[in-house]
CSV table of C-alpha atoms in Angstrom, one decimal:
chain,number,residue,atom,x,y,z
A,42,MET,CA,0.0,0.0,0.0
A,43,ALA,CA,2.8,2.4,0.9
A,44,LYS,CA,4.7,1.6,-2.3
A,45,ARG,CA,1.5,2.2,-4.3
A,46,ALA,CA,0.9,5.6,-2.6
A,47,GLN,CA,4.5,6.5,-3.2
A,48,ARG,CA,4.2,5.6,-6.9
A,49,GLY,CA,1.0,7.6,-7.2
A,50,LEU,CA,2.7,10.6,-5.7
A,51,VAL,CA,5.6,10.3,-8.1
A,52,ILE,CA,3.2,10.1,-11.0
A,53,TYR,CA,1.2,13.1,-9.7
A,54,HIS,CA,4.4,15.2,-9.3
A,55,THR,CA,5.6,14.2,-12.7
A,56,GLY,CA,2.3,15.4,-14.2
A,57,VAL,CA,2.5,18.7,-12.4
A,58,THR,CA,6.1,19.2,-13.6
A,59,LEU,CA,5.2,18.5,-17.2
A,60,LEU,CA,2.1,20.8,-17.0
A,61,THR,CA,4.2,23.6,-15.4
A,62,LEU,CA,6.8,23.4,-18.1
A,63,TRP,CA,4.1,23.3,-20.8
A,64,SER,CA,2.5,26.5,-19.3
A,65,VAL,CA,5.8,28.4,-19.1
A,66,ILE,CA,6.7,27.4,-22.7
A,67,ASN,CA,3.2,28.3,-23.9
A,68,VAL,CA,3.4,31.8,-22.3
A,69,SER,CA,6.9,32.3,-23.6
A,70,LEU,CA,5.6,31.6,-27.1
A,71,MET,CA,2.8,34.1,-26.5
A,72,ILE,CA,5.3,36.8,-25.4
A,73,LEU,CA,7.5,36.2,-28.4
A,74,ARG,CA,4.5,36.1,-30.7
A,75,LEU,CA,5.3,32.7,-32.1
A,76,GLY,CA,2.5,30.4,-33.3
A,77,SER,CA,-1.3,31.0,-33.1
A,78,HIS,CA,-2.2,33.5,-30.3
A,79,ALA,CA,-5.8,32.1,-30.1
A,80,VAL,CA,-4.6,28.5,-29.6
A,81,GLU,CA,-1.9,29.6,-27.1
A,82,LEU,CA,-4.5,31.7,-25.1
A,83,THR,CA,-6.9,28.7,-25.0
A,84,ILE,CA,-4.1,26.5,-23.7
A,85,ALA,CA,-3.1,29.1,-21.1
A,86,ASN,CA,-6.7,29.4,-19.9
A,87,GLY,CA,-7.1,25.6,-19.8
A,88,LEU,CA,-3.9,25.2,-17.8
A,89,LEU,CA,-5.0,28.0,-15.5
A,90,VAL,CA,-8.2,26.1,-14.6
A,91,VAL,CA,-6.2,22.9,-14.0
A,92,PHE,CA,-3.8,24.6,-11.7
A,93,ALA,CA,-6.6,26.5,-9.9
A,94,ILE,CA,-8.5,23.2,-9.2
A,95,ASP,CA,-5.2,21.6,-8.1
A,96,TYR,CA,-4.5,24.5,-5.7
A,97,PHE,CA,-7.9,24.6,-4.0
A,98,VAL,CA,-8.1,20.8,-3.7
A,99,ARG,CA,-4.7,20.8,-1.9
A,100,LEU,CA,-6.0,23.7,0.2
A,101,VAL,CA,-9.0,21.7,1.3
A,102,VAL,CA,-7.3,18.4,2.1
A,103,THR,CA,-4.2,19.9,3.8
A,104,LYS,CA,-4.0,19.6,7.6
A,105,ASN,CA,-2.3,22.9,8.2
A,106,ARG,CA,-3.8,25.6,6.0
A,107,LYS,CA,-1.6,28.4,7.5
A,108,ILE,CA,1.6,26.6,6.5
A,109,PHE,CA,0.1,25.7,3.2
A,110,LEU,CA,-0.8,29.3,2.3
A,111,ILE,CA,2.7,30.5,3.2
A,112,GLN,CA,4.6,27.7,1.4
A,113,SER,CA,2.2,27.9,-1.6
A,114,ALA,CA,2.3,31.7,-2.1
A,115,PHE,CA,3.8,31.3,-5.6
A,116,ASP,CA,1.2,28.7,-6.5
A,117,LEU,CA,-1.5,31.3,-5.7
A,118,LEU,CA,0.2,33.9,-7.8
A,119,GLY,CA,0.4,31.4,-10.6
A,120,ILE,CA,-3.4,31.1,-10.9
A,121,ILE,CA,-4.1,34.9,-10.9
A,122,PRO,CA,-6.1,35.4,-14.1
A,123,LEU,CA,-4.9,39.0,-14.7
A,124,HIS,CA,-2.2,38.1,-17.3
A,125,PRO,CA,-0.8,34.9,-18.7
A,126,VAL,CA,2.7,36.0,-17.6
A,127,PHE,CA,1.7,35.0,-14.0
A,128,ALA,CA,2.2,31.4,-15.1
A,129,PHE,CA,6.0,31.9,-14.5
A,130,PHE,CA,5.2,31.9,-10.8
A,131,ARG,CA,4.4,28.2,-11.2
A,132,LEU,CA,8.1,27.5,-11.4
A,133,GLY,CA,8.1,27.9,-7.6
A,134,ARG,CA,6.2,24.6,-7.5
A,135,LEU,CA,9.0,22.9,-9.3
A,136,VAL,CA,11.6,24.2,-6.7
A,137,ARG,CA,9.5,22.7,-3.9
A,138,LEU,CA,9.2,19.4,-5.8
A,139,ILE,CA,12.9,19.3,-6.2
A,140,ARG,CA,13.4,19.9,-2.5
A,141,PHE,CA,10.7,17.3,-1.6
A,142,HIS,CA,12.3,14.5,-3.6
A,143,HIS,CA,15.9,15.7,-2.6
A,144,LEU,CA,16.9,15.7,-6.2
A,145,PHE,CA,19.9,17.9,-5.7
A,146,TRP,CA,21.1,15.6,-2.9
A,147,ARG,CA,20.5,12.5,-5.1
A,148,LEU,CA,22.5,14.1,-7.9
A,149,GLY,CA,25.3,15.1,-5.5
A,150,ILE,CA,25.0,18.8,-6.2
A,151,ALA,CA,23.4,20.0,-3.0
A,152,GLY,CA,25.5,22.3,-0.9
A,153,LYS,CA,25.9,25.8,0.4
A,154,TRP,CA,23.9,27.4,-2.3
A,155,THR,CA,20.8,25.4,-1.5
A,156,LYS,CA,21.1,26.5,2.1
A,157,THR,CA,21.6,30.1,1.0
A,158,TYR,CA,18.5,29.9,-1.1
A,159,HIS,CA,16.4,28.6,1.8
A,160,ARG,CA,17.8,31.3,4.1
A,161,PHE,CA,17.1,34.0,1.6
A,162,ILE,CA,13.6,32.9,0.8
A,163,TYR,CA,12.3,32.0,4.3
A,164,LYS,CA,14.5,33.2,7.1
A,165,THR,CA,14.8,36.8,5.8
A,166,GLY,CA,11.0,37.0,5.3
A,167,PHE,CA,11.4,37.6,1.6
A,168,ILE,CA,8.6,35.2,0.6
A,169,TYR,CA,6.1,37.0,2.9
A,170,LEU,CA,7.0,40.5,1.8
A,171,PHE,CA,7.0,39.5,-1.8
A,172,SER,CA,3.6,37.8,-1.5
A,173,ILE,CA,2.1,40.8,0.2
A,174,SER,CA,3.6,43.2,-2.3
A,175,VAL,CA,2.3,41.2,-5.3
A,176,ALA,CA,-1.1,40.8,-3.6
A,177,ILE,CA,-1.4,44.6,-3.2
A,178,ILE,CA,-0.3,45.3,-6.7
A,179,VAL,CA,-2.7,42.7,-8.2
A,180,LEU,CA,-5.6,43.8,-6.1
A,181,SER,CA,-5.0,47.5,-7.0
A,182,ALA,CA,-4.7,46.6,-10.7
A,183,PHE,CA,-8.0,44.7,-10.5
A,184,LEU,CA,-9.9,47.6,-8.8
A,185,PHE,CA,-8.2,50.2,-11.1
A,186,SER,CA,-9.4,48.2,-14.1
A,187,LEU,CA,-13.0,48.2,-12.8
A,188,ALA,CA,-13.0,51.9,-11.8
A,189,GLU,CA,-11.2,53.2,-14.9
A,190,LYS,CA,-12.6,50.8,-17.5
A,191,GLN,CA,-9.1,49.8,-18.5
A,192,SER,CA,-7.8,46.4,-19.5
A,193,LEU,CA,-6.2,44.2,-16.9
A,194,ALA,CA,-2.9,44.3,-18.7
A,195,ASP,CA,-2.8,48.1,-18.7
A,196,SER,CA,-4.0,48.3,-15.1
A,197,LEU,CA,-1.3,45.9,-14.0
A,198,TRP,CA,1.3,48.0,-15.8
A,199,TRP,CA,0.0,51.1,-14.1
A,200,ALA,CA,0.1,49.4,-10.7
A,201,ILE,CA,3.7,48.2,-11.2
A,202,THR,CA,4.9,51.6,-12.3
A,203,THR,CA,3.1,53.3,-9.4
A,204,ALA,CA,4.3,50.9,-6.7
A,205,THR,CA,7.9,51.1,-7.9
A,206,THR,CA,7.6,55.0,-7.9
A,207,VAL,CA,8.6,55.1,-11.6
A,208,GLY,CA,5.3,56.7,-12.6
A,209,TYR,CA,5.6,57.1,-16.4
A,210,GLY,CA,2.2,58.8,-16.4
A,211,ASP,CA,0.8,57.0,-19.5
A,212,GLU,CA,-2.0,55.6,-17.3
A,213,THR,CA,-3.5,57.8,-14.6
A,214,PRO,CA,-6.7,57.6,-12.5
A,215,HIS,CA,-9.6,59.9,-13.4
A,216,THR,CA,-12.4,58.7,-11.2
A,217,ALA,CA,-12.8,59.1,-7.5
A,218,VAL,CA,-12.6,55.4,-6.9
A,219,GLY,CA,-9.5,55.2,-9.1
A,220,LYS,CA,-7.8,57.9,-7.1
A,221,ILE,CA,-8.6,56.2,-3.9
A,222,VAL,CA,-7.1,52.9,-5.2
A,223,ALA,CA,-4.0,54.9,-6.3
A,224,SER,CA,-3.6,56.4,-2.9
A,225,PHE,CA,-3.9,53.0,-1.3
A,226,LEU,CA,-1.3,51.6,-3.6
A,227,MET,CA,1.0,54.6,-3.0
A,228,PHE,CA,1.0,54.1,0.8
A,229,GLY,CA,0.8,50.3,1.0
A,230,GLY,CA,2.5,49.2,-2.2
A,231,VAL,CA,5.4,51.6,-2.0
A,232,GLY,CA,6.0,50.7,1.7
A,233,PHE,CA,6.2,47.0,1.1
A,234,ILE,CA,8.2,47.4,-2.1
A,235,GLY,CA,10.7,49.5,0.0
A,236,LEU,CA,10.8,46.7,2.6
A,237,LEU,CA,11.3,44.1,-0.1
A,238,THR,CA,14.2,46.1,-1.6
A,239,SER,CA,15.7,46.7,1.8
A,240,THR,CA,15.5,43.0,2.7
A,241,ILE,CA,17.3,42.0,-0.5
A,242,MET,CA,20.1,44.6,0.0
A,243,ASP,CA,20.5,43.6,3.7
A,244,PHE,CA,20.8,39.9,2.8
A,245,PHE,CA,23.5,40.5,0.2
A,246,THR,CA,25.3,43.0,2.4
A,247,SER,CA,25.3,40.6,5.3
A,248,ARG,CA,26.3,37.7,3.0
A,249,THR,CA,29.3,39.7,1.7
A,250,THR,CA,30.3,40.6,5.2
A,251,GLN,CA,29.9,37.0,6.3
A,252,LEU,CA,32.0,35.8,3.4
A,253,ALA,CA,34.7,38.3,4.3
A,254,THR,CA,34.6,37.2,7.9
A,255,ASP,CA,34.7,33.6,7.0
A,256,HIS,CA,37.7,34.2,4.7
A,257,GLU,CA,39.6,36.1,7.4
A,258,ALA,CA,38.8,33.4,9.9
A,259,GLN,CA,40.0,30.7,7.5
A,260,GLN,CA,43.2,32.6,6.9
A,261,GLN,CA,43.7,32.9,10.7
A,262,ALA,CA,43.1,29.1,11.0
A,263,ASP,CA,45.5,28.4,8.2
A,264,LEU,CA,48.1,30.6,9.8
A,265,VAL,CA,47.7,28.9,13.2
A,266,GLU,CA,47.9,25.5,11.5
A,267,LEU,CA,51.1,26.5,9.6
A,268,LEU,CA,52.7,27.9,12.8
A,269,THR,CA,51.8,24.6,14.6
A,270,LYS,CA,53.4,22.6,11.8
A,271,ILE,CA,56.5,24.8,11.9
A,272,ASP,CA,56.8,24.3,15.7
A,273,THR,CA,56.4,20.6,15.2
A,274,LEU,CA,59.0,20.6,12.5
A,275,THR,CA,61.4,22.7,14.6
A,276,THR,CA,61.0,20.3,17.5
A,277,LYS,CA,61.8,17.3,15.3
A,278,VAL,CA,64.8,19.1,13.8
A,279,ASN,CA,66.1,19.9,17.3
A,280,GLN,CA,65.6,16.3,18.3
A,281,LEU,CA,67.4,15.1,15.2
A,282,GLN,CA,70.2,17.5,15.8
A,283,ALA,CA,70.6,16.3,19.4
A,284,LYS,CA,70.7,12.7,18.2
A,285,ILE,CA,73.4,13.6,15.6
A,286,THR,CA,75.4,15.3,18.3
A,287,SER,CA,75.1,12.4,20.6
A,288,LEU,CA,76.0,10.0,17.8
A,289,GLU,CA,79.1,12.1,17.0
A,290,LYS,CA,80.2,12.0,20.6
A,291,THR,CA,79.7,8.3,20.8
A,292,THR,CA,81.7,7.8,17.6
A,293,LYS,CA,84.6,9.8,18.9
A,294,LYS,CA,84.7,7.8,22.2
A,295,ASN,CA,84.7,4.5,20.4
A,296,THR,CA,87.3,5.6,17.8
A,297,PRO,CA,90.8,4.4,18.9
A,298,SER,CA,93.5,7.1,18.9
A,299,HIS,CA,96.6,6.5,16.9
């Protein structure tokens, strides 16, 4: 029974992996304008439905929904129907599957960089800030689209440029609701985007400092080890010199004088 369940899990994860890669390739073709846009859009919408059903089924059957929502933040972003490009967030699912099956460890390539990735994503709070930032941007874009009668793609572009303080001005709110949404995005979105940027900078700064400290500590350790070896070698040389001197004295005593 356990082997059958394990086999079913492997088949399920393999299917998810293939569908994820298919969705990413399909969206890439749409962005590059290769192939039939109508067919690619139909495929994108079909895969969106499949991943949405998969997400909510897992949400229902999971034992700890709080942990699930945190760990599956990218899965939720991957089923946002604002723009097909959100399918790229589904690649986060593949990362978790790789970790779940310990593929890097099995291939012998697991090491410091996997630990660094885990520390950057979870211990710094990056995943939470990123999820909140994206949620604010997506919600603002959706409300802006309804209030200003704009397409979801243009509204998403407006939300991103506003949240990042770029503000090209090609899309601006004209209605009262649109201006309220813009104000909400300016205060909430800009704040979380700032925290997100600060978190990234702090991580790399601390990482650089840690590497420099580790390098200095390693140099100190190497120096201590070298000095220890020199002391050991000096002691052995002194012992050898003493033996040679003793041997010379013994030889002189045993040598008959003429």
